[in-house]
Coordinates of C-alpha atoms in Angstrom, one line a residue:
M1 CA -28.1 38.5 21.8
A2 CA -26.0 35.6 22.8
P3 CA -27.3 32.2 21.7
T4 CA -27.6 29.5 24.2
K5 CA -25.6 26.3 23.6
R6 CA -27.5 23.3 22.4
T7 CA -26.6 19.7 21.6
A8 CA -27.5 18.1 18.3
K9 CA -30.5 15.8 18.4
S10 CA -29.7 13.8 15.3
K11 CA -27.4 10.8 15.3
P12 CA -23.9 11.7 13.9
A13 CA -23.2 10.3 10.5
N14 CA -20.0 8.7 11.8
A15 CA -21.5 6.6 14.6
S16 CA -20.6 2.9 14.7
R17 CA -23.4 0.5 14.1
S18 CA -24.7 -1.7 16.9
D19 CA -23.5 -5.0 15.2
G20 CA -19.9 -3.9 15.4
S21 CA -19.7 -3.0 11.7
P22 CA -17.9 0.2 10.6
P23 CA -20.0 3.4 10.3
V24 CA -21.5 4.3 7.0
P25 CA -20.3 4.9 4.3
F26 CA -17.7 2.3 5.1
K27 CA -18.1 -1.4 5.0
R28 CA -15.8 -4.4 5.2
P29 CA -14.3 -5.5 1.8
P30 CA -15.8 -8.6 0.1
E31 CA -14.0 -11.9 1.0
V32 CA -12.6 -12.2 -2.5
L33 CA -10.7 -8.9 -2.0
E34 CA -9.2 -9.8 1.4
S35 CA -6.0 -11.3 0.0
F36 CA -5.6 -8.4 -2.4
A37 CA -6.1 -5.8 0.3
S38 CA -3.7 -7.6 2.7
G39 CA -0.8 -6.9 0.3
L40 CA -1.4 -3.1 0.2
N41 CA 0.4 -0.4 2.2
E42 CA -1.8 0.7 5.1
K43 CA -0.6 4.3 4.8
H44 CA -2.2 4.8 1.5
V45 CA -5.7 5.0 0.1
Y46 CA -6.4 2.8 -3.0
V47 CA -8.9 3.1 -5.9
T48 CA -9.5 0.3 -8.3
H49 CA -11.6 0.4 -11.5
I50 CA -12.0 -1.4 -14.8
D51 CA -10.8 0.2 -18.0
S52 CA -12.9 -0.9 -21.0
K53 CA -11.1 1.1 -23.6
P54 CA -10.0 -1.0 -26.7
A55 CA -6.8 -2.9 -26.3
A56 CA -5.4 -1.3 -29.5
F57 CA -6.0 2.2 -28.0
K58 CA -4.2 1.2 -24.8
R59 CA -1.3 -0.1 -26.9
K60 CA -0.9 3.2 -28.7
I61 CA -1.1 5.1 -25.4
F62 CA 1.6 2.9 -23.9
L63 CA 3.9 3.3 -26.8
V64 CA 4.3 7.0 -26.1
P65 CA 6.1 6.6 -22.7
V66 CA 8.0 3.6 -24.2
A67 CA 9.4 5.8 -27.0
M68 CA 10.1 8.6 -24.7
N69 CA 12.1 6.4 -22.3
I70 CA 14.0 4.8 -25.1
C71 CA 15.0 8.3 -26.3
V72 CA 16.0 9.4 -22.8
S73 CA 18.1 6.2 -22.5
L74 CA 19.9 6.7 -25.8
L75 CA 20.6 10.3 -25.1
F76 CA 22.0 9.4 -21.7
V77 CA 24.2 6.7 -23.2
W78 CA 25.4 9.2 -25.8
R79 CA 26.1 11.8 -23.1
M80 CA 28.2 9.3 -21.1
Y81 CA 30.1 8.3 -24.2
A82 CA 30.9 11.9 -25.0
I83 CA 31.7 13.2 -21.5
L84 CA 33.3 10.3 -19.6
P85 CA 36.7 10.8 -21.3
W86 CA 36.6 14.4 -20.2
Y87 CA 35.9 13.4 -16.6
W88 CA 38.8 10.9 -16.8
Q89 CA 41.1 13.6 -17.9
L90 CA 40.0 15.6 -14.8
V91 CA 40.8 12.7 -12.5
V92 CA 44.2 12.2 -14.2
S93 CA 45.0 16.0 -13.8
A94 CA 43.8 15.9 -10.1
F95 CA 46.4 13.3 -9.4
G96 CA 49.2 15.6 -10.7
Y97 CA 49.6 14.1 -14.1
Q98 CA 49.6 16.1 -17.3
S99 CA 46.3 15.7 -19.3
D100 CA 44.1 17.5 -21.7
A101 CA 42.2 18.9 -18.7
T102 CA 45.2 20.4 -17.0
F103 CA 44.8 24.1 -16.8
P104 CA 47.8 26.4 -16.3
A105 CA 46.2 28.5 -13.4
S106 CA 49.5 30.1 -12.4
Q107 CA 49.9 31.5 -15.9
S108 CA 46.3 32.7 -16.4
T109 CA 44.5 35.9 -15.6
W110 CA 41.6 36.0 -13.2
S111 CA 39.2 36.4 -16.1
E112 CA 40.5 33.3 -17.8
L113 CA 40.5 31.3 -14.5
S114 CA 36.9 32.4 -13.7
W115 CA 35.8 31.4 -17.2
E116 CA 37.4 27.9 -17.0
V117 CA 36.0 27.3 -13.5
G118 CA 32.5 28.5 -14.5
K119 CA 32.6 26.4 -17.7
R120 CA 33.5 23.2 -15.8
G121 CA 31.0 24.0 -13.1
V122 CA 28.1 24.4 -15.5
T123 CA 29.1 21.1 -17.3
M124 CA 29.2 19.2 -14.0
F125 CA 25.9 20.8 -12.9
I126 CA 24.1 19.7 -16.1
D127 CA 25.4 16.2 -15.8
F128 CA 24.4 16.1 -12.1
M129 CA 20.9 17.1 -13.0
L130 CA 20.7 14.6 -15.7
F131 CA 21.9 11.8 -13.4
V132 CA 19.7 12.7 -10.5
F133 CA 16.4 13.8 -12.2
V134 CA 16.4 12.4 -15.7
W135 CA 18.1 9.0 -15.6
P136 CA 15.7 7.6 -12.9
W137 CA 12.8 7.9 -15.4
P138 CA 13.8 5.0 -17.7
V139 CA 15.2 3.0 -14.7
E140 CA 11.9 3.2 -12.8
F141 CA 10.0 2.5 -16.0
A142 CA 11.8 -0.7 -16.8
A143 CA 13.3 -1.8 -13.5
G144 CA 11.4 -0.2 -10.6
Q145 CA 11.1 -2.4 -7.6
R146 CA 9.2 -0.5 -4.9
H147 CA 5.8 -0.8 -6.5
G148 CA 6.7 -2.8 -9.6
N149 CA 7.1 -1.0 -13.0
P150 CA 5.1 -0.4 -16.2
M151 CA 7.2 -2.7 -18.3
L152 CA 6.8 -5.7 -16.0
W153 CA 3.1 -4.9 -15.7
R154 CA 2.6 -5.0 -19.5
R155 CA 4.7 -8.2 -19.8
K156 CA 2.6 -9.9 -17.2
V157 CA -0.8 -8.5 -18.1
G158 CA -0.4 -7.6 -21.8
F159 CA -3.1 -5.5 -23.5
R160 CA -6.7 -6.5 -22.7
E161 CA -10.1 -5.2 -23.6
K162 CA -10.9 -5.0 -19.9
E163 CA -8.1 -4.1 -17.5
I164 CA -7.9 -3.5 -13.8
Y165 CA -6.2 -0.3 -12.7
V166 CA -5.2 0.3 -9.1
R167 CA -4.4 3.9 -8.0
R168 CA -2.5 4.7 -4.9
S169 CA -2.8 8.0 -3.0
R170 CA 0.2 10.3 -3.0
D171 CA 1.3 12.9 -0.4
W172 CA -2.2 14.1 0.3
D173 CA -2.9 11.0 2.4
R174 CA -0.6 12.5 5.1
L175 CA -3.3 15.0 5.8
L176 CA -5.4 12.2 7.2
R177 CA -3.9 12.7 10.6
G178 CA -7.0 12.0 12.7
D179 CA -9.5 9.1 12.9
I180 CA -11.6 9.4 9.7
F181 CA -14.6 8.3 11.8
K182 CA -14.1 11.0 14.4
D183 CA -12.1 13.8 12.7
A184 CA -14.4 15.8 10.4
D185 CA -11.5 17.4 8.5
S186 CA -9.8 14.1 7.7
R187 CA -13.1 12.7 6.6
K188 CA -13.8 15.7 4.3
I189 CA -10.3 15.4 2.8
L190 CA -10.8 11.7 2.1
T191 CA -14.2 12.2 0.6
A192 CA -13.1 15.1 -1.7
Y193 CA -10.1 13.2 -3.2
V194 CA -12.0 10.0 -3.6
Q195 CA -15.0 11.6 -5.3
Q196 CA -12.7 13.4 -7.7
A197 CA -10.8 10.2 -8.5
T198 CA -14.0 8.1 -9.0
S199 CA -15.8 10.7 -11.2
P200 CA -17.5 8.7 -14.0
L201 CA -16.7 11.4 -16.5
L202 CA -13.0 11.3 -15.6
Q203 CA -12.8 7.5 -15.8
E204 CA -14.7 7.4 -19.1
Q205 CA -12.7 10.2 -20.8
K206 CA -9.3 8.8 -19.9
T207 CA -7.7 5.4 -20.1
G208 CA -6.4 4.2 -16.8
Y209 CA -2.7 4.8 -17.7
L210 CA -3.5 8.6 -18.0
L211 CA -5.0 8.8 -14.5
M212 CA -1.7 9.3 -12.9
N213 CA -1.4 12.9 -11.5
S214 CA -0.2 14.9 -8.5
H215 CA -2.7 13.1 -6.3
W216 CA -2.6 9.5 -7.5
D217 CA 0.0 7.0 -8.7
L218 CA -0.6 3.7 -10.4
D219 CA 0.5 0.7 -8.3
W220 CA 1.9 -1.7 -11.0
E221 CA 2.5 -4.5 -8.6
A222 CA -1.0 -4.4 -7.2
M223 CA -2.4 -4.4 -10.8
I224 CA -0.4 -7.5 -11.7
Y225 CA -1.7 -9.3 -8.6
A226 CA -5.3 -8.2 -9.3
H227 CA -5.1 -9.8 -12.7
E228 CA -3.5 -12.9 -11.3
L229 CA -6.5 -13.3 -9.0
V230 CA -8.9 -12.9 -12.0
D231 CA -6.9 -15.3 -14.2
T232 CA -6.8 -18.0 -11.6
K233 CA -10.5 -17.6 -10.9
A234 CA -9.9 -16.5 -7.3
A235 CA -11.8 -13.3 -7.9
A236 CA -14.2 -12.0 -10.6
L237 CA -13.2 -9.1 -12.7
E238 CA -16.3 -7.2 -11.6
A239 CA -15.0 -7.4 -7.9
F240 CA -12.6 -4.6 -8.8
K241 CA -15.1 -2.3 -10.3
N242 CA -15.0 1.1 -8.5
V243 CA -13.6 0.0 -5.2
V244 CA -12.1 2.4 -2.7
L245 CA -9.9 0.8 0.0
V246 CA -8.8 2.6 3.1
H247 CA -7.2 1.2 6.3
H248 CA -8.5 1.9 9.8
K249 CA -6.6 1.1 13.0
D250 CA -9.6 -0.6 14.6
Y251 CA -11.4 -2.2 11.6
G252 CA -8.5 -3.0 9.3
W253 CA -9.1 -2.6 5.6
L254 CA -12.5 -1.0 4.7
C255 CA -14.3 -0.2 1.5
Y256 CA -15.7 3.3 1.0
D257 CA -19.2 2.9 -0.4
L258 CA -19.3 5.5 -3.1
K259 CA -23.1 5.6 -3.4
M260 CA -23.6 5.6 0.3
G261 CA -20.9 8.2 0.7
S262 CA -22.8 10.7 -1.5
A263 CA -26.0 10.0 0.4
V264 CA -24.3 10.4 3.8
E265 CA -22.8 13.7 2.7
E266 CA -26.2 15.0 1.6
D267 CA -27.7 13.8 4.9
D268 CA -25.0 15.6 6.8
K269 CA -25.7 18.9 4.9
R270 CA -29.4 18.5 5.6
R271 CA -28.7 17.9 9.3
Q272 CA -26.6 21.0 9.5
V273 CA -29.4 23.1 7.9
F274 CA -32.0 21.8 10.2
A275 CA -29.8 22.3 13.3
F276 CA -29.2 25.9 12.2
R277 CA -32.9 26.4 11.7
D278 CA -33.6 25.0 15.2
A279 CA -31.1 27.4 16.7
L280 CA -32.7 30.4 15.0
T281 CA -36.2 29.2 16.0
A282 CA -35.1 28.9 19.7
M283 CA -34.0 32.5 19.5
G284 CA -37.4 33.6 18.0
K285 CA -35.7 34.4 14.6
E286 CA -37.2 31.7 12.4
D287 CA -38.1 34.3 9.7
L288 CA -34.3 35.0 9.5
F289 CA -33.7 31.4 8.5
Y290 CA -36.2 31.6 5.6
R291 CA -34.7 34.9 4.4
W292 CA -31.3 33.2 4.4
V293 CA -32.6 30.4 2.3
E294 CA -34.2 32.8 -0.1
I295 CA -31.0 34.7 -0.6
V296 CA -29.0 31.5 -1.3
Q297 CA -31.7 30.2 -3.8
F298 CA -31.9 33.6 -5.5
E299 CA -28.2 33.9 -6.0
A300 CA -27.8 30.3 -7.1
T301 CA -30.4 30.7 -9.9
Q302 CA -28.9 33.9 -11.4
P303 CA -27.3 33.8 -14.9
G304 CA -23.6 32.9 -14.9
G305 CA -23.8 30.2 -12.2
F306 CA -23.1 30.2 -8.5
G307 CA -19.3 30.5 -8.7
P308 CA -16.8 31.7 -6.0
E309 CA -17.5 35.4 -6.6
K310 CA -21.3 34.9 -6.4
Q311 CA -20.9 32.8 -3.3
E312 CA -18.8 35.5 -1.7
E313 CA -21.4 38.2 -2.5
A314 CA -24.2 36.0 -1.1
A315 CA -22.1 35.4 2.1
K316 CA -21.6 39.1 2.6
K317 CA -25.4 39.8 2.2
I318 CA -26.2 37.0 4.6
R319 CA -23.7 38.2 7.2
D320 CA -25.0 41.8 6.9
M321 CA -28.6 40.6 7.3
F322 CA -27.7 38.7 10.5
E323 CA -25.6 41.6 11.8
K324 CA -28.7 43.9 11.6
E325 CA -30.4 41.4 14.0
N326 CA -27.4 41.5 16.3
I327 CA -26.4 37.9 15.5
N328 CA -23.0 36.8 14.4
F329 CA -23.7 34.3 11.6
D330 CA -20.4 32.5 11.8
E331 CA -20.5 32.0 15.6
L332 CA -24.1 30.8 15.5
W333 CA -23.4 28.4 12.7
K334 CA -20.4 26.9 14.5
E335 CA -22.3 26.6 17.8
A336 CA -25.4 25.1 16.2
V337 CA -23.7 22.8 13.6
G338 CA -20.4 22.1 15.2
N339 CA -18.1 23.0 12.3

């Protein structure tokens, strides 16, 4: 039985409001944050929050990377001191002069030559890796310029009982290829990453410095500027509490309302369920909808939780049930709900 195509009756969650304001859950940032937002990179998503961990604890946490970078720097200096004379001997030998690095290739066997070439090659490879991948750590830590650096941040801000942290999205923001108001996939990606980053449990368990991961970097320069605004009374500290900033080509910088975002997501799920129910009702299969709900509720309340394996089992039962009624569940869902 081929279902007839229907249009959704409910208003989309991403519809612009009549007064020209951005659609929920987005809103324009408070006036006090406009100067802060104007200095941010439009390609990234930003999350600000206030870390209330004790200043002494933050100092201890920060001493770990300080010690690590000092050790790396000292080891790198030692390596240069130990190996640079050897490289100089290679240069001297390369220009045809006799040196400690001169190797009598014409008087050596292939085995001896291979060993010498391999030994020098490994040494150069190790030094290359150290220079390219290890040395940038202390350089960025103490002298990074692109987004500031941790040492400059601590010199400017110090250690405070309440500190503003600004996280900047990493490579995942490239997935936001479409308009977040019109492209459902881009909106889902943004919502997923933002909700994970703003989890109260995450922010309470970890101090801000430890929130750097594969999805978020700390923007040292933005954090310094945020504290300057607070110190000069241009903005209140609370203005930076759980703020998500994202740039839109039509509206400029916008705030993602975390509370409204959760509500909109729930409303969108509810709308999808109702649209699916209406589709089945129009086909005279309303009882099938209630049987579908019963299966989901039953599986969700079983011991062990409703994990991926349980979800897959429930999905198979539901598809089989619909198949017996000559209805393709996936096709009907896509037609009725739209995704």
